XYZ file of C-alpha atoms in Angstrom:
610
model
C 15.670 22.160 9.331
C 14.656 23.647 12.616
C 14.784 20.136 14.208
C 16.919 20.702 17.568
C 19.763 18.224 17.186
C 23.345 17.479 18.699
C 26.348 18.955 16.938
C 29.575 16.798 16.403
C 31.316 18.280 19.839
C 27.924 17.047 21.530
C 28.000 13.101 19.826
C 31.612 13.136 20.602
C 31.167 13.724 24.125
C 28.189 11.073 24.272
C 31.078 8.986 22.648
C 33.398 9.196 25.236
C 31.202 8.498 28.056
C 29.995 5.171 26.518
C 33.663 4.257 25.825
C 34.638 5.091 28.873
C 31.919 3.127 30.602
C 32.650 0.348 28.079
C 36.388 0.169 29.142
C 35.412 -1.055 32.494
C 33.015 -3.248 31.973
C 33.461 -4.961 28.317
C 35.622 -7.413 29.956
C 31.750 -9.261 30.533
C 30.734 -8.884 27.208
C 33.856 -10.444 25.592
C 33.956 -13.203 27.689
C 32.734 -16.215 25.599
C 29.950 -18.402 26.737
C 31.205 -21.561 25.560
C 34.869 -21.326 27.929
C 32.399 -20.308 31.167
C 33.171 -23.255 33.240
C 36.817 -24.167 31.568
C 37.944 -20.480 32.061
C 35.875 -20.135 35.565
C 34.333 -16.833 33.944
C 32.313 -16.431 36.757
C 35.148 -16.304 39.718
C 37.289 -14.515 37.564
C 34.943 -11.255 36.946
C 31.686 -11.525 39.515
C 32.284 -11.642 43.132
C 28.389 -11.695 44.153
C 26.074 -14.713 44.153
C 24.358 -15.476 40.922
C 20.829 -15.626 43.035
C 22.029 -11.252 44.176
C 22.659 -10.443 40.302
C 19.163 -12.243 38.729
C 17.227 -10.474 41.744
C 19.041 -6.802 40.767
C 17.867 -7.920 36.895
C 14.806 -8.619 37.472
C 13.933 -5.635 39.610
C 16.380 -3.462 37.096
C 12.915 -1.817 35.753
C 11.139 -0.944 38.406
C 14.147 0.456 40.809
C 14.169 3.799 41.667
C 16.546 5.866 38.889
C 19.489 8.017 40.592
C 20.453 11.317 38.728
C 22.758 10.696 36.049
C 25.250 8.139 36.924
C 28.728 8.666 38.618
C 31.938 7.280 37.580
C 33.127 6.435 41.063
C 30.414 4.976 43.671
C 29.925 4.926 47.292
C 32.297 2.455 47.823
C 34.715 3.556 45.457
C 33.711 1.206 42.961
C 33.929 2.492 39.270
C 30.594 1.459 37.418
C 30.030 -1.069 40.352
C 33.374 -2.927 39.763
C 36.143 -3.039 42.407
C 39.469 -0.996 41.027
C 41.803 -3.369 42.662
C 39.954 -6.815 41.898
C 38.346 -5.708 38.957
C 35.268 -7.925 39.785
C 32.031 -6.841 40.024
C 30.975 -5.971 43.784
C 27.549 -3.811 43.010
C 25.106 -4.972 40.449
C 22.956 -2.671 41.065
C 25.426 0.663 40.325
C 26.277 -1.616 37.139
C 23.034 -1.211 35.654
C 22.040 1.809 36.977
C 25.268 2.756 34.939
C 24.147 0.416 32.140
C 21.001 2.582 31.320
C 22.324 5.780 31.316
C 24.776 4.575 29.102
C 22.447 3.264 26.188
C 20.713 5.396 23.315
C 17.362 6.583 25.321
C 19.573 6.714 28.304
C 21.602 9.413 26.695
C 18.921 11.024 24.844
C 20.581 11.547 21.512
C 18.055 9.945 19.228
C 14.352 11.106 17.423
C 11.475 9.914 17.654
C 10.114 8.775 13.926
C 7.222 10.912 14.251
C 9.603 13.970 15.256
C 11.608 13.906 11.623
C 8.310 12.959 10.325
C 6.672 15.887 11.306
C 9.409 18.057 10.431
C 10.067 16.470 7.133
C 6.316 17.687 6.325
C 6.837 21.048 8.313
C 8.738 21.669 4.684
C 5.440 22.485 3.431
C 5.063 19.564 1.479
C 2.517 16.995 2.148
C 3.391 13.289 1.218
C 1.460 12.092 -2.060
C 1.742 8.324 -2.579
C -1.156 6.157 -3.878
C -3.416 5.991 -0.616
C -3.823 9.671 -1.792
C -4.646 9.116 -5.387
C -6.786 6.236 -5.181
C -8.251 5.694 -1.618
C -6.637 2.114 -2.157
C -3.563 1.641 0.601
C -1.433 -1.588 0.352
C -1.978 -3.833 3.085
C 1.782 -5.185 3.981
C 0.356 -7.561 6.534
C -1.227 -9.731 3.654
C 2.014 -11.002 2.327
C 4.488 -10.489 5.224
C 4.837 -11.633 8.697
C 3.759 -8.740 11.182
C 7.660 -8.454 11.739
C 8.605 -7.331 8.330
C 5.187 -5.431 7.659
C 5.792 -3.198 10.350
C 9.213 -2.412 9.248
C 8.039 -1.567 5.727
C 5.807 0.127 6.879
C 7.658 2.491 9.356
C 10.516 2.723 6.889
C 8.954 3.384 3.954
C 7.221 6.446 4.784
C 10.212 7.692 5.819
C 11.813 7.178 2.675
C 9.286 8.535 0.906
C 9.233 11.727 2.859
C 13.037 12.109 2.053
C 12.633 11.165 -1.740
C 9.446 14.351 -1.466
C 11.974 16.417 0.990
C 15.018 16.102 -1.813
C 12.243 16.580 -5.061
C 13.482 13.351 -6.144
C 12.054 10.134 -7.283
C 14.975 7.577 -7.412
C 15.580 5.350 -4.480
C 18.978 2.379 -3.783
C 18.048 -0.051 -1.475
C 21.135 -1.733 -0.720
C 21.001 -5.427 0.431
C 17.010 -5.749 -0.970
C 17.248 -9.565 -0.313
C 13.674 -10.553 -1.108
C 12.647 -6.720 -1.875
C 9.879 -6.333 0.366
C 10.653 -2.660 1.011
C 11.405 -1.706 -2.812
C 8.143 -3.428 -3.951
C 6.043 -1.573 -0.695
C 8.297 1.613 -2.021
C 7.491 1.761 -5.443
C 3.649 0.461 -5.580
C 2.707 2.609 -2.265
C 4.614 5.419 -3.132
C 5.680 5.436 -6.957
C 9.114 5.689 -6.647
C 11.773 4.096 -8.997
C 13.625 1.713 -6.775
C 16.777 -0.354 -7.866
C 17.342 -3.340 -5.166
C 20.874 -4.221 -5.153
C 21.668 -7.671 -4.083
C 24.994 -9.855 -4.307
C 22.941 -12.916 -4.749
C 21.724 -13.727 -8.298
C 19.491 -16.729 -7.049
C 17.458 -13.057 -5.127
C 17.690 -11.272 -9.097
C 16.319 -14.399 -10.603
C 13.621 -14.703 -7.605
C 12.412 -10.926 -8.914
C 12.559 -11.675 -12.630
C 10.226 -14.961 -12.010
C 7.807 -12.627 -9.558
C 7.687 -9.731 -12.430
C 6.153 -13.223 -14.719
C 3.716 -14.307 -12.241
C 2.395 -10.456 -11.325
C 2.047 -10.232 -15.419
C 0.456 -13.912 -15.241
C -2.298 -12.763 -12.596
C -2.782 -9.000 -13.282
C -6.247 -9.935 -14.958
C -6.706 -11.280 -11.859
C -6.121 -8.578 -9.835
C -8.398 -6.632 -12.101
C -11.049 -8.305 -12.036
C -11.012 -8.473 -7.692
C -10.729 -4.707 -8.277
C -13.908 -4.523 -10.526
C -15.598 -5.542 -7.274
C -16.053 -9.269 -8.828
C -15.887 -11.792 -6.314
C -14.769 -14.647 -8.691
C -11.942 -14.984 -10.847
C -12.596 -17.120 -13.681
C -10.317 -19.999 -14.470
C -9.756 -19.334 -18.212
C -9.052 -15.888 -17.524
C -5.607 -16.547 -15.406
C -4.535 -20.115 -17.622
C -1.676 -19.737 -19.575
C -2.010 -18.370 -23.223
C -0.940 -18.066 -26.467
C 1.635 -14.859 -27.623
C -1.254 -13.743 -30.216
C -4.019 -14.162 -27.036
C -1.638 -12.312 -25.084
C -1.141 -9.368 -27.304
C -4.745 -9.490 -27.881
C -5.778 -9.519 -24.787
C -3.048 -7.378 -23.807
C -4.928 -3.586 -22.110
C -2.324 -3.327 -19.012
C -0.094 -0.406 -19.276
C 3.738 -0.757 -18.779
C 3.335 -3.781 -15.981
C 5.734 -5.690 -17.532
C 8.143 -3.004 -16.079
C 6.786 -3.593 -12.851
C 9.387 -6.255 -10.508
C 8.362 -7.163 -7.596
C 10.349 -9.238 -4.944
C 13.167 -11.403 -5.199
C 13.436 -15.466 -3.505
C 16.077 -16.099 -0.800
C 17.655 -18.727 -1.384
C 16.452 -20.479 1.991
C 13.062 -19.795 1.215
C 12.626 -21.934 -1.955
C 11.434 -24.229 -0.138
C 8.576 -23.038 0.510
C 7.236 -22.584 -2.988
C 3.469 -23.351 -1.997
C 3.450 -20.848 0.663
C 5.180 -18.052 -1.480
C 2.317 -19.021 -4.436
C -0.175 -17.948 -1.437
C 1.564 -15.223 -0.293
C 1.730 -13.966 -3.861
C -1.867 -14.166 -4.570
C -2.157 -12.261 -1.376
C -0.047 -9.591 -2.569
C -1.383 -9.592 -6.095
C -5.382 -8.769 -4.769
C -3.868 -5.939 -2.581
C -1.695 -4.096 -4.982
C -2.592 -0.627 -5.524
C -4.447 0.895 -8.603
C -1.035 3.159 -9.439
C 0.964 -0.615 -9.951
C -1.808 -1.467 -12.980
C -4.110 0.378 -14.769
C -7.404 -1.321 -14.886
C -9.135 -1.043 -18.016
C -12.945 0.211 -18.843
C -15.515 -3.285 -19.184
C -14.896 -4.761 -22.890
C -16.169 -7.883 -24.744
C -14.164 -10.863 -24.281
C -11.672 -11.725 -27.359
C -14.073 -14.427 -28.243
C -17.187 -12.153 -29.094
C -14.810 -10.041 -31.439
C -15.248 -10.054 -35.226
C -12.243 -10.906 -37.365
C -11.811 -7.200 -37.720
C -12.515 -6.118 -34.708
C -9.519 -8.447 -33.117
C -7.554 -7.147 -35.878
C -7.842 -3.394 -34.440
C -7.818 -4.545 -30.900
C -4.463 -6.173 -31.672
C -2.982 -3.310 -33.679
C -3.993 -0.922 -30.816
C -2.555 -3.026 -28.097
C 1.264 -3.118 -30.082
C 1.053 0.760 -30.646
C 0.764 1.041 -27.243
C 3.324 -0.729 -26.190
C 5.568 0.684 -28.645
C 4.666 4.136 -27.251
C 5.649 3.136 -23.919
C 8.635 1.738 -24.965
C 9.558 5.018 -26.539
C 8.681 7.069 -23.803
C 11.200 5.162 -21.880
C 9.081 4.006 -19.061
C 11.464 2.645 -16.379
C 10.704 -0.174 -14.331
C 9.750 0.620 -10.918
C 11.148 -1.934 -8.988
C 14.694 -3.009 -10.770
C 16.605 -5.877 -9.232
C 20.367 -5.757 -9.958
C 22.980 -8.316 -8.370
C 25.749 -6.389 -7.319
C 28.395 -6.757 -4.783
C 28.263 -3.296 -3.248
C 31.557 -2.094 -1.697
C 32.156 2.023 -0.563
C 33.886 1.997 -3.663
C 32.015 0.919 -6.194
C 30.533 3.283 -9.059
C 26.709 3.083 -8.947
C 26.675 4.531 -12.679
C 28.670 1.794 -13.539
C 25.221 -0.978 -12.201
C 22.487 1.734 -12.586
C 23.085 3.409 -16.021
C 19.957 5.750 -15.626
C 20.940 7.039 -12.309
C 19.798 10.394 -10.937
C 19.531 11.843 -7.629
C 18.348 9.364 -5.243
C 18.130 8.311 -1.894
C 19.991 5.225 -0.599
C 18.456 2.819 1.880
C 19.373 -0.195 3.574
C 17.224 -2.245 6.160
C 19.147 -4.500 8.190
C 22.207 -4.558 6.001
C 24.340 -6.971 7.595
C 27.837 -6.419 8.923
C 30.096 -3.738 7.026
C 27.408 -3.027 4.776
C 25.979 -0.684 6.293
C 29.213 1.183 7.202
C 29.845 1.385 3.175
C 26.584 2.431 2.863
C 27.081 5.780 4.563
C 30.616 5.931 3.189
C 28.934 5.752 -0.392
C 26.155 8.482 0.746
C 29.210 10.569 1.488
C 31.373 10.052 -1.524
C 28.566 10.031 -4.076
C 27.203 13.319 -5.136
C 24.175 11.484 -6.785
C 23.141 10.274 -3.598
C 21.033 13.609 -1.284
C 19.531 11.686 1.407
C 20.209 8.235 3.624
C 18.516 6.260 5.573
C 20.251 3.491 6.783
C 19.136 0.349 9.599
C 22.468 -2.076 10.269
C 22.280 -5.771 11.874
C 24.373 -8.332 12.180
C 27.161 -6.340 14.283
C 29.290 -9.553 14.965
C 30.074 -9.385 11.294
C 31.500 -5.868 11.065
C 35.393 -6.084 10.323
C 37.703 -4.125 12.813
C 40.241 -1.399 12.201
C 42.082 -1.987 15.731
C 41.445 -5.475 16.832
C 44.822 -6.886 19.003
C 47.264 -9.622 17.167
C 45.412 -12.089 18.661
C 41.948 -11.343 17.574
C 43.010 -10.021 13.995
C 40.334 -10.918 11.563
C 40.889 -10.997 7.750
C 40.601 -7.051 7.151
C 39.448 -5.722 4.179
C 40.342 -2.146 2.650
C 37.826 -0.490 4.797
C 36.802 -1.975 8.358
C 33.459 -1.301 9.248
C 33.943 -0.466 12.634
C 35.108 2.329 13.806
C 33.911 5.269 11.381
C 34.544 8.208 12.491
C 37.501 9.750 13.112
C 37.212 10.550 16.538
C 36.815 6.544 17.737
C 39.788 5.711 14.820
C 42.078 8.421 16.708
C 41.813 6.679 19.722
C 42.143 3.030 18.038
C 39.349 1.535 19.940
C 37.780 -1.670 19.461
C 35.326 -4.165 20.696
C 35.590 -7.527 19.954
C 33.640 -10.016 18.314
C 32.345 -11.619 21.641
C 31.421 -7.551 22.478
C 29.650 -7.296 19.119
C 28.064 -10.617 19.724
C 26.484 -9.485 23.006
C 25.128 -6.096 20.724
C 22.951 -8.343 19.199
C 21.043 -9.735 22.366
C 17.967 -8.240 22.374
C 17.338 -6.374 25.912
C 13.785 -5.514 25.476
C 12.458 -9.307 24.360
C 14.547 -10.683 27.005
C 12.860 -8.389 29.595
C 9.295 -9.443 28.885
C 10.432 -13.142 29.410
C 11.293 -14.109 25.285
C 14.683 -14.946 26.956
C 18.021 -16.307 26.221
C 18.227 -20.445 25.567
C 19.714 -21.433 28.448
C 19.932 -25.112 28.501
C 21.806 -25.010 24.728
C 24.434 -22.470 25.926
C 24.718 -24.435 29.162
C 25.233 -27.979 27.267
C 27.874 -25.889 24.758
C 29.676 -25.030 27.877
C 29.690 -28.393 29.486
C 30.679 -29.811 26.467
C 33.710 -27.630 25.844
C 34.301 -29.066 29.665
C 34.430 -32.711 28.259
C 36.529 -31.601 25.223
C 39.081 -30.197 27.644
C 39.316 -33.234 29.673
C 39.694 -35.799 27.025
C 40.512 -33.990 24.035
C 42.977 -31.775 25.253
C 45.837 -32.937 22.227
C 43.056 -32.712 19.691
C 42.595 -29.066 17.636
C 39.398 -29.586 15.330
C 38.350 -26.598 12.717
C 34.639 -27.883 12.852
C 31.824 -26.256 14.714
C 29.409 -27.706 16.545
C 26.617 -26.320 14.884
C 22.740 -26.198 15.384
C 22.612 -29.584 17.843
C 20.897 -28.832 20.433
C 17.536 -28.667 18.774
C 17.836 -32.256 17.390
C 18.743 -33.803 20.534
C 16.524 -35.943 23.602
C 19.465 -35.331 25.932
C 22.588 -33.970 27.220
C 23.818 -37.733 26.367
C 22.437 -37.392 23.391
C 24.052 -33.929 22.501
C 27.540 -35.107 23.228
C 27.062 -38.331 20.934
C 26.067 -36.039 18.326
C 28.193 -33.293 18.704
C 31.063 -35.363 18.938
C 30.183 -36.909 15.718
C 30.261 -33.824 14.292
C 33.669 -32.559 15.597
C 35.078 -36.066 13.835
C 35.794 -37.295 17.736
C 33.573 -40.210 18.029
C 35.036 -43.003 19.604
C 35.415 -45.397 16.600
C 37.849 -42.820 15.164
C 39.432 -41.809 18.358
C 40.704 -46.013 18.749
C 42.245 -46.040 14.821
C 44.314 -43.414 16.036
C 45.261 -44.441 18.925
C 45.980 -47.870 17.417
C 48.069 -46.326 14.208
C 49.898 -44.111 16.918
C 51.158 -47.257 18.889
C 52.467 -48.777 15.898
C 54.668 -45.672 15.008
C 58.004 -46.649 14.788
C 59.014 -43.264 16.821
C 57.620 -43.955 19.984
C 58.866 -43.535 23.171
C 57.790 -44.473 26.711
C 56.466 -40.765 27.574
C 54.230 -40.737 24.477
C 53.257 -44.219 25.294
C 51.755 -43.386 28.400
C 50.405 -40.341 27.348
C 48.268 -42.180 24.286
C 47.051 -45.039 26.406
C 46.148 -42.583 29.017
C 44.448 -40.643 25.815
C 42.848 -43.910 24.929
C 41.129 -44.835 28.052
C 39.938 -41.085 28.401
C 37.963 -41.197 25.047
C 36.288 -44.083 25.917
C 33.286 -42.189 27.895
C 30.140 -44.136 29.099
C 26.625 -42.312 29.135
C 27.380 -42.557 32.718
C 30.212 -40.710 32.335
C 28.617 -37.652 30.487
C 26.149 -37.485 32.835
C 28.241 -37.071 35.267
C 29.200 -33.963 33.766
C 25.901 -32.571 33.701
C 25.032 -33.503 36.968
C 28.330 -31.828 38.255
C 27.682 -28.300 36.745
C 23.712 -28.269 36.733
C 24.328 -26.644 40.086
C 26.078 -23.894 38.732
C 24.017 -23.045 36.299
C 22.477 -19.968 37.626
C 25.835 -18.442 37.498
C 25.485 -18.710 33.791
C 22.103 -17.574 33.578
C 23.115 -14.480 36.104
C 26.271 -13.660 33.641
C 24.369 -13.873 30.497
C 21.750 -11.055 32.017
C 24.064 -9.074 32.563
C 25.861 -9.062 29.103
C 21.896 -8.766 28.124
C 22.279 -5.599 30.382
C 25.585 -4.499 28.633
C 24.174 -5.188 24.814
C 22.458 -1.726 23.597
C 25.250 0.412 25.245
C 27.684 -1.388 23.451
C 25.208 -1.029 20.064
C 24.398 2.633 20.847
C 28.423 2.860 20.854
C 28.600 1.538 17.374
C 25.424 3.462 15.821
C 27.109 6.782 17.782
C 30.317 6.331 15.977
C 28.228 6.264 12.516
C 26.299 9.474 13.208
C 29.306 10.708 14.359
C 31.171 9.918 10.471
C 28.322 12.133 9.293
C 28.867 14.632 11.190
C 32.663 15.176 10.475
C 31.382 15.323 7.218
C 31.446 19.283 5.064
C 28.964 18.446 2.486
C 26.087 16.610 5.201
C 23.542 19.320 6.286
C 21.334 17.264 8.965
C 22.003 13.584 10.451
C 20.532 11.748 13.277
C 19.568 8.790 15.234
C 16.453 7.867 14.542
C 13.966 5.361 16.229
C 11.710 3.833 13.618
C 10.748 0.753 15.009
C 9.083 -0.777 18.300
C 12.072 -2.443 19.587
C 9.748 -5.660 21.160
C 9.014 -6.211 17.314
C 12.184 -5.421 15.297
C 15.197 -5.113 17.962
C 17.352 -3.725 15.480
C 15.324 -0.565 15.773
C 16.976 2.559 15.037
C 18.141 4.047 11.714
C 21.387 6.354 10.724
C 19.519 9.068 8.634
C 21.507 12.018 6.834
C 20.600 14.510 4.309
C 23.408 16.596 2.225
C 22.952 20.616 1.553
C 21.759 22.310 -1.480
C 19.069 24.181 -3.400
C 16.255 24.375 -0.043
C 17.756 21.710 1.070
C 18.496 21.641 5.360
C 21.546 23.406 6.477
C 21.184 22.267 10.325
C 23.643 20.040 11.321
């Protein structure tokens, strides 16, 4: 490929700057919202007025951009925070800093269109079956605009790597409800296996493969340009009506999508979604048959011949081993597991994974690496609060498994850095919604906060594994969200007394324990006053939450352009990977988790830029 991009001593020195950055300022983005008032978060790390740091935010766009940002500021500040204090005195060198330290900022990622265009550049122009029939898929039908415009973006992507590689075999790793494999192998007739760990998702595409077989006369006679589908022609029938009425070649190979299990539900909207999907599938998906008579204006012998035609058919495609081209397998996918060992007809393929949660899409691009069946990734991670840590501190460990997702390459694992969860947290915020006003929740984080207040006060002796949960969005009132929450967390005051009560009858009491339950006792027993109280008392320092949560807002795609860096940068230390990059495929206001790991391995015309 002739595409200009960085080599590994390049990404490594990108690397270092953002973890050098990082090492000054993740202190913000590890601090957790819920301790902000308990732990005084604010005194401890900000010494400006919230009202200074909001006004810097909200004029972060349109300020004028210095050349490329210096360690050490005017003041000698480092990345606006004091050296001695290590507070931040200068918001406005913070996120000057901030933006030169994400992705764009850097400049080490492609367009979509760029690897596009140079994927074509190969002299090969992408067939798929817009180009056979005229007839494109419509994604928007049966998808929220969301997900359409990811399948859509991806997809031809995919496809142009499958074309690039002269293969026709895609993985798509974590296909959930398989909107990409279906848009994958009806727009562009490729053989897709979905792997998914949940068998409720496999099930979900076995059931859809029954209904697109149930309603295929359907779609053929939409397709015949008939505005009306007769009734009798989609009710259910008899196997000898079936066989006889049987001219569609090789559907039943064709699987569509598969359920989540949180969308089952929903089983009326999904029938209307499907329908929707069904009268825009594309002529390559079925093969739509000349005009005949109906089964009922047959002769005897004529049904007879019909009949016997239809099962030589089928037998012939059975023989010619037509492969399904959407499979769903359930599969627990790990960076060691043997793909022949789930996909028995495996060739050269390309794996792909969008928004593969957690380590997932670390073992993705370990498996691209270790299996020589696999020429071409193209990978798009979520979830980063779920990756697993190589180099976390004692007092953060996480249960590890065999291979962390986080770091990958070898440069970040030489120098045993890590995040944090609360770090990889804030890489999920999503900068660009929050800067055209689809902010942050304030009031829930800011009743969390209070509450953990109230905990702290008159809890203090009570450790409970339970979470608070989703509340907030059932409650009238911060009164109302304590009652509840506390409920939840097993600390309602009914509860709190039998303790109390069992406690004074232990036979091991003394005096100091005495006074320290009945002081325990009285605590619990909170009025609506009381919380109110609470909430009156911090409401006026709530801005100081709102300032410190835009500016871990501000930290969130350096510290994700850290973590997608240290993934191109595992391909790149890699011998047998001809071309990798960084690649922007989405519009980050619609799909926030926008840009995808894409790498290519060398042989036989294949790329040999790295």
């Amino acid at each position: 490929m002739t595409l200009s991009t960085y080599s590994l001593g390049e990404i490594q020195q990108r690397i270092n700057e953002v973890r050098r950055f990082l090492s000054v300022t993740l202190n913000i983005a590890n601090a957790h919202t819920v301790e902000f008032y308990t732990h005084d978060v604010w005194e401890r790390f900000i010494a400006l007025p919230p009202a200074e740091v909001l006004s810097a935010v909200a004029a972060g766009g349109d300020q004028q951009r210095e050349p490329a940002s210096r360690a050490t500021g005017e003041l000698g500040t480092t990345f606006g925070f004091c050296p001695d204090t290590k507070r931040l005195v200068d918001v406005c060198e913070l996120l000057r800093a901030a933006q030169d330290h994400t992705l764009p900022g850097l400049g080490v990622f492609l367009k979509r269109d760029e690897l596009l265009q140079e994927l074509r550049g190969m002299g090969m122009k992408l067939r798929s079956a817009v180009a056979q029939t005229g007839s494109a898929l419509e994604p928007d039908e049966f998808m929220n605009s969301k997900k359409s415009h990811e399948v859509q973006s991806m997809s031809e992507v995919v496809a142009c790597l499958a074309q690039h590689c002269r293969v026709k075999q895609v993985i798509d790793v974590g296909s959930g409800k398989g909107y990409l494999s279906s848009f994958l192998s009806l727009q562009h007739g490729l053989q897709v296996y979905g792997v998914d760990s949940s068998s409720t998702n496999t099930h979900g595409a076995q059931e859809r493969n029954r209904k697109l077989r149930k309603f295929s006369r359907a779609y053929q006679q939409h397709m015949r340009g008939n505005g009306k589908v007769e009734e009798e022609e989609i009710k259910p029938v008899t196997v000898e009506e079936e066989v006889l009425n049987d001219d569609r070649v090789g559907n039943e190979s064709v699987e569509v999508t598969a359920y989540n299990p949180s969308a089952e539900k929903q089983s009326k909207t999904d029938s209307e979604v499907e329908e929707l999907f069904l009268t825009s599938l594309s002529v390559d998906a079925m093969e739509i048959p000349n005009p005949r008579v109906p089964p009922t204006q047959l002769s005897p012998e004529e049904k007879e011949k019909r009949k016997r035609e239809n099962l030589e058919r089928k037998a012939r495609n059975r023989s010619d081993g037509s492969k399904a081209l959407f499979s769903p397998l359930t599969s627990f996918i790990t960076a060691e597991t043997e793909l022949r060992e789930i996909i028995t007809e495996l060739e050269d393929a390309v794996m792909v994974g969008l928004h593969t949660c957690g380590d997932l899409a670390s073992n993705t691009l370990r498996m691209f690496v270790a299996k020589p069946e696999l020429v071409a990734v193209c990978s798009v991670g979520c979830c980063y609060h779920l990756l697993s840590e190589e180099f976390l501190p004692e007092k953060q460990a996480e249960d590890l498994l065999s291979s962390c997702g986080f770091p990958l390459s070898q440069s970040l694992r030489d120098q045993s850095w890590f995040c944090g969860r609360n770090a990889r947290m804030s890489a999920c915020l999503a900068l660009e919604r929050v800067s055209v006003g689809q902010g942050i929740q304030m009031e829930s984080l800011f009743y969390r906060a209070v509450l953990h207040v109230i905990l702290r006060d008159h809890y203090s002796s009570f450790k409970s594994e339970k979470r608070v949960g989703n509340v907030y969005s059932k409650t009238k009132s911060f009164v109302d969200y304590v009652r509840r929450a506390l409920r939840r967390l097993e600390l309602d005051e009914a509860k709190v007394c039998i303790f109390c009560c069992l406690y004074f009858t232990s036979s091991f009491l003394f005096f100091s324990c005495f006074s320290h339950v009945s002081d325990t006792l009285f605590s619990f027993q909170l009025s609506d006053n009381d919380i109110q109280r609470y909430h009156d008392t911090y409401r006026e320092r709530m801005d100081e939450m709102h300032a410190f949560n835009m500016l871990k807002v501000s930290l969130a795609p350096c510290i994700e352009g850290l973590i997608l860096l240290d993934r191109l940068c595992f391909l790149k230390e890699q011998e047998n990977v001809s071309f990798s990059a960084l690649v922007q495929l989405f519009d980050p206001l619609l799909s926030p988790r926008c840009y995808a790991v894409v790498g290519l391995k060398s042989y036989d015309g294949r790329p040999t830029t790295q």
